[in-house]
CSV table of C-alpha atoms and ligand atoms in Angstrom, one decimal:
chain,number,residue,atom,x,y,z
Z,1,MET,CA,-2.6,23.9,-26.7
Z,2,ILE,CA,-2.5,20.2,-25.8
Z,3,ASP,CA,-2.9,17.2,-28.3
Z,4,LEU,CA,-4.8,14.3,-26.6
Z,5,TYR,CA,-4.7,10.9,-28.3
Z,6,ALA,CA,-7.2,8.7,-26.6
Z,7,ALA,CA,-10.2,6.3,-27.0
Z,8,GLY,CA,-13.3,5.8,-24.9
Z,9,THR,CA,-11.7,3.3,-22.5
Z,10,SER,CA,-11.2,3.9,-18.8
Z,11,ASN,CA,-7.7,5.1,-19.3
Z,12,GLY,CA,-8.8,7.3,-22.2
Z,13,MET,CA,-11.6,8.8,-20.2
Z,14,ARG,CA,-9.3,9.4,-17.1
Z,15,ALA,CA,-7.0,11.6,-19.4
Z,16,ARG,CA,-9.7,13.5,-21.0
Z,17,ILE,CA,-11.6,14.0,-17.7
Z,18,ALA,CA,-8.2,15.6,-16.4
Z,19,LEU,CA,-7.9,18.0,-19.3
Z,20,GLU,CA,-11.7,19.0,-19.1
Z,21,GLU,CA,-11.9,19.4,-15.3
Z,22,CYS,CA,-8.5,21.3,-15.2
Z,23,GLY,CA,-9.7,23.7,-17.8
Z,24,LEU,CA,-6.8,23.0,-20.2
Z,25,ALA,CA,-7.3,23.8,-24.0
Z,26,TYR,CA,-6.9,20.6,-26.0
Z,27,ARG,CA,-7.5,18.9,-29.4
Z,28,LEU,CA,-8.8,15.4,-29.2
Z,29,HIS,CA,-7.4,12.8,-31.7
Z,30,PRO,CA,-9.6,9.6,-31.4
Z,31,ILE,CA,-7.5,6.5,-31.7
Z,32,ALA,CA,-9.4,3.5,-33.1
Z,33,LEU,CA,-7.7,0.6,-31.3
Z,34,GLU,CA,-9.8,-1.9,-33.1
Z,35,LYS,CA,-8.2,-0.6,-36.3
Z,36,GLY,CA,-4.7,-0.7,-34.9
Z,37,GLU,CA,-4.3,3.1,-35.1
Z,38,ASN,CA,-2.2,2.8,-31.9
Z,39,LYS,CA,0.3,0.7,-33.7
Z,40,THR,CA,1.3,3.0,-36.4
Z,41,PRO,CA,4.9,4.4,-36.6
Z,42,GLN,CA,3.5,7.9,-36.0
Z,43,PHE,CA,1.6,6.8,-32.8
Z,44,MET,CA,4.5,4.7,-31.6
Z,45,ALA,CA,6.9,7.7,-31.9
Z,46,ILE,CA,4.8,9.3,-29.2
Z,47,ASN,CA,4.3,6.0,-27.2
Z,48,PRO,CA,6.5,3.0,-28.0
Z,49,ASN,CA,4.1,0.9,-25.9
Z,50,ALA,CA,1.5,1.5,-28.5
Z,51,GLN,CA,-1.1,2.5,-25.9
Z,52,ILE,CA,-3.5,5.3,-25.4
Z,53,PRO,CA,-3.8,7.9,-23.7
Z,54,VAL,CA,-1.0,10.1,-24.7
Z,55,ILE,CA,-0.9,13.9,-24.5
Z,56,VAL,CA,1.5,16.4,-26.3
Z,57,ASP,CA,1.6,19.7,-24.5
Z,58,HIS,CA,3.2,22.1,-27.0
Z,59,GLU,CA,3.7,24.6,-24.1
Z,60,GLY,CA,5.1,22.3,-21.3
Z,61,PRO,CA,7.5,23.2,-18.6
Z,62,GLY,CA,9.9,26.0,-19.6
Z,63,GLY,CA,7.6,26.7,-22.6
Z,64,LYS,CA,9.0,23.6,-24.3
Z,65,PRO,CA,6.8,20.7,-25.8
Z,66,VAL,CA,6.4,17.6,-23.6
Z,67,THR,CA,4.9,14.1,-24.3
Z,68,VAL,CA,3.2,12.2,-21.4
Z,69,SER,CA,1.5,8.8,-21.5
Z,70,GLN,CA,0.0,6.8,-18.5
Z,71,SER,CA,-3.4,8.2,-17.6
Z,72,SER,CA,-2.5,8.8,-14.1
Z,73,ALA,CA,0.6,10.7,-15.0
Z,74,ILE,CA,-1.6,12.7,-17.2
Z,75,LEU,CA,-4.1,13.4,-14.4
Z,76,VAL,CA,-1.1,14.6,-12.1
Z,77,TYR,CA,0.4,16.6,-15.0
Z,78,ALA,CA,-2.9,18.5,-15.6
Z,79,ALA,CA,-3.6,19.1,-11.9
Z,80,GLU,CA,-0.1,20.5,-11.4
Z,81,LYS,CA,-0.2,22.7,-14.5
Z,82,SER,CA,-3.6,24.1,-13.5
Z,83,GLY,CA,-3.0,24.2,-9.8
Z,84,LYS,CA,-6.3,22.4,-9.1
Z,85,PHE,CA,-7.6,19.1,-7.5
Z,86,MET,CA,-4.6,18.3,-5.4
Z,87,PRO,CA,-4.7,19.1,-1.7
Z,88,LYS,CA,-2.3,21.7,-0.6
Z,89,ASP,CA,-2.4,20.7,3.1
Z,90,PRO,CA,0.5,18.2,3.8
Z,91,ALA,CA,-1.8,16.5,6.3
Z,92,ALA,CA,-4.2,15.6,3.6
Z,93,ARG,CA,-1.7,14.5,1.0
Z,94,PRO,CA,-1.0,10.9,2.3
Z,95,ALA,CA,-4.8,9.9,2.0
Z,96,PHE,CA,-5.0,11.7,-1.3
Z,97,TRP,CA,-2.1,9.7,-2.7
Z,98,GLN,CA,-3.4,6.4,-1.3
Z,99,ALA,CA,-6.9,7.2,-2.9
Z,100,LEU,CA,-5.3,8.1,-6.2
Z,101,MET,CA,-3.1,5.1,-6.4
Z,102,SER,CA,-5.9,2.7,-5.3
Z,103,ALA,CA,-8.3,4.3,-8.0
Z,104,SER,CA,-5.5,4.0,-10.8
Z,105,THR,CA,-3.7,0.8,-9.9
Z,106,ASP,CA,-6.3,-1.4,-8.0
Z,107,MET,CA,-9.7,-0.6,-9.8
Z,108,THR,CA,-8.6,-0.2,-13.6
Z,109,PRO,CA,-6.2,-3.2,-13.9
Z,110,THR,CA,-8.8,-5.3,-12.1
Z,111,LEU,CA,-11.5,-4.2,-14.5
Z,112,GLY,CA,-9.2,-4.7,-17.4
Z,113,ALA,CA,-8.6,-8.4,-16.3
Z,114,ILE,CA,-12.3,-9.0,-16.0
Z,115,PHE,CA,-12.9,-7.6,-19.5
Z,116,GLN,CA,-10.0,-9.8,-20.9
Z,117,ILE,CA,-11.2,-13.0,-19.3
Z,118,VAL,CA,-14.9,-12.6,-20.0
Z,119,ARG,CA,-14.3,-11.6,-23.7
Z,120,SER,CA,-11.8,-14.3,-24.4
Z,121,LYS,CA,-12.8,-17.3,-26.7
Z,122,GLU,CA,-12.6,-19.7,-23.8
Z,123,PRO,CA,-13.4,-17.6,-20.7
Z,124,HIS,CA,-11.9,-19.2,-17.5
Z,125,ALA,CA,-14.7,-19.0,-15.0
Z,126,ALA,CA,-12.5,-19.3,-11.9
Z,127,SER,CA,-10.3,-16.5,-13.1
Z,128,ALA,CA,-13.3,-14.3,-13.9
Z,129,ASP,CA,-14.8,-14.9,-10.4
Z,130,LEU,CA,-11.5,-14.2,-8.7
Z,131,PHE,CA,-11.3,-10.8,-10.4
Z,132,LYS,CA,-14.9,-10.0,-10.0
Z,133,GLY,CA,-14.7,-10.7,-6.3
Z,134,ARG,CA,-11.6,-8.5,-6.0
Z,135,TRP,CA,-13.4,-5.7,-7.9
Z,136,ARG,CA,-16.3,-5.9,-5.5
Z,137,GLN,CA,-14.1,-6.1,-2.4
Z,138,TYR,CA,-12.4,-2.9,-3.5
Z,139,LEU,CA,-15.7,-1.3,-4.1
Z,140,LYS,CA,-16.9,-2.3,-0.6
Z,141,VAL,CA,-13.9,-0.4,0.9
Z,142,TRP,CA,-14.8,2.6,-1.2
Z,143,ASP,CA,-18.4,2.3,-0.2
Z,144,ASP,CA,-17.5,2.3,3.5
Z,145,ARG,CA,-15.1,5.3,3.0
Z,146,LEU,CA,-17.7,7.2,1.0
Z,147,ALA,CA,-20.3,6.7,3.8
Z,148,LYS,CA,-17.9,8.9,6.0
Z,149,GLN,CA,-16.6,11.3,3.5
Z,150,LYS,CA,-17.8,13.2,0.6
Z,151,TYR,CA,-15.2,12.3,-1.9
Z,152,ALA,CA,-12.5,9.7,-2.7
Z,153,ALA,CA,-9.7,11.3,-0.7
Z,154,GLY,CA,-11.7,13.4,1.8
Z,155,ASN,CA,-14.2,16.2,1.7
Z,156,GLU,CA,-12.8,18.0,-1.4
Z,157,VAL,CA,-12.8,16.8,-5.0
Z,158,THR,CA,-9.4,15.7,-6.2
Z,159,ILE,CA,-8.0,13.9,-9.2
Z,160,ALA,CA,-8.4,10.7,-7.2
Z,161,ASP,CA,-12.2,11.2,-7.8
Z,162,PHE,CA,-11.5,11.6,-11.6
Z,163,SER,CA,-9.5,8.4,-11.6
Z,164,LEU,CA,-11.9,6.4,-9.7
Z,165,TYR,CA,-14.8,7.6,-11.8
Z,166,ALA,CA,-13.2,6.7,-15.1
Z,167,GLY,CA,-13.0,3.1,-14.0
Z,168,TYR,CA,-16.3,3.1,-12.3
Z,169,ALA,CA,-18.2,4.6,-15.3
Z,170,ARG,CA,-16.7,2.1,-17.7
Z,171,ALA,CA,-17.7,-0.8,-15.5
Z,172,LYS,CA,-21.2,0.5,-15.1
Z,173,SER,CA,-21.8,0.9,-18.8
Z,174,ALA,CA,-20.2,-2.4,-19.8
Z,175,MET,CA,-21.1,-4.7,-16.8
Z,176,PRO,CA,-23.6,-2.8,-14.5
Z,177,GLU,CA,-23.8,-5.8,-12.2
Z,178,LEU,CA,-20.4,-5.1,-11.1
Z,179,CYS,CA,-21.5,-1.8,-9.5
Z,180,GLU,CA,-24.7,-3.0,-7.8
Z,181,GLY,CA,-25.1,-3.0,-4.0
Z,182,PHE,CA,-22.8,0.0,-3.1
Z,183,PRO,CA,-25.2,2.9,-2.2
Z,184,ASN,CA,-22.5,5.4,-1.1
Z,185,VAL,CA,-20.5,4.7,-4.2
Z,186,ALA,CA,-23.7,5.3,-6.3
Z,187,ARG,CA,-24.3,8.6,-4.4
Z,188,TRP,CA,-20.8,9.7,-5.1
Z,189,ALA,CA,-21.0,8.6,-8.8
Z,190,GLY,CA,-24.2,10.6,-9.3
Z,191,GLU,CA,-22.4,13.7,-8.1
Z,192,MET,CA,-19.5,13.0,-10.4
Z,193,ALA,CA,-21.8,12.1,-13.4
Z,194,ALA,CA,-23.5,15.6,-13.0
Z,195,ARG,CA,-20.3,17.6,-13.4
Z,196,PRO,CA,-20.4,19.2,-16.8
Z,197,ALA,CA,-16.6,18.7,-17.5
Z,198,ILE,CA,-17.1,15.0,-16.9
Z,199,GLN,CA,-20.1,14.8,-19.2
Z,200,ARG,CA,-18.1,16.4,-22.0
Z,201,ALA,CA,-15.1,14.1,-21.3
Z,202,LEU,CA,-17.2,10.9,-21.5
Z,203,GLN,CA,-18.4,11.7,-25.1
Z,204,PHE,CA,-16.1,9.8,-27.3
C,301,GSH,N1,-1.2,2.1,-17.6
C,301,GSH,C1,-1.6,2.7,-18.7
C,301,GSH,C2,-2.4,1.6,-19.5
C,301,GSH,C3,-2.8,2.1,-20.9
C,301,GSH,C4,-3.6,1.0,-21.5
C,301,GSH,O1,-3.7,-0.2,-21.2
C,301,GSH,N2,-4.3,1.4,-22.7
C,301,GSH,C5,-5.0,0.6,-23.5
C,301,GSH,C6,-6.5,1.1,-23.6
C,301,GSH,S1,-7.2,1.3,-22.1
C,301,GSH,C7,-4.5,0.5,-24.8
C,301,GSH,O2,-4.1,1.4,-25.5
C,301,GSH,N3,-4.6,-0.8,-25.4
C,301,GSH,C8,-4.2,-1.1,-26.8
C,301,GSH,C9,-3.1,-2.2,-26.8
C,301,GSH,O3,-2.5,-2.5,-25.9
C,301,GSH,O4,-2.9,-2.7,-28.0
C,301,GSH,C10,-2.4,4.0,-18.4
C,301,GSH,O5,-2.9,4.2,-17.4
C,301,GSH,O6,-2.5,4.8,-19.4
């Protein structure tokens, strides 16, 4: 059994999608960030950075407990534990890693920057425009790619899709205008949204 500490942010959703899609048994512990539940001594004992998501797998490698933070590390952990959603063909792996890293380290931090700026007391318009432009440029590249292939890293579903969808779903619900005008991304997102495991994972 795995304990998952998360909230309904893109990083939290990414970790929960990983566990749901990989079919790993888990208990969800919702963490109310607005109440500071991520800053308690108990929480900081499992992640001194005071950030969700975190998993504690009581049957980790060698049968020993292991604690993992970082949503993309949790994605890779779940994929390796279940043997699912990572390409086995060495020729497919560079594109897979590129897609995963882009989804995790380009999209979500850019979205986080947009949210921080537009929700601040004195939003800096030029900074907001810069990050919105960057987000749309990234999505344009995804759109071109998804015109030629079914999924983020090729023609099989991988954890790169789960990473990308976590950020995309969050953007679409909070600021839908960020996602308008990308038909191939919209086609792909529709397929992702129809997956029962993803539907379960998004219910925070
Ligand atoms: N790189 C980390 C980022 C984690 C992160 O930023 N978590 C946010 C929520 S999405 C958080 O816990 N924020 C609370 C805080 O920093 O006080 C990951 O991918 O998990």
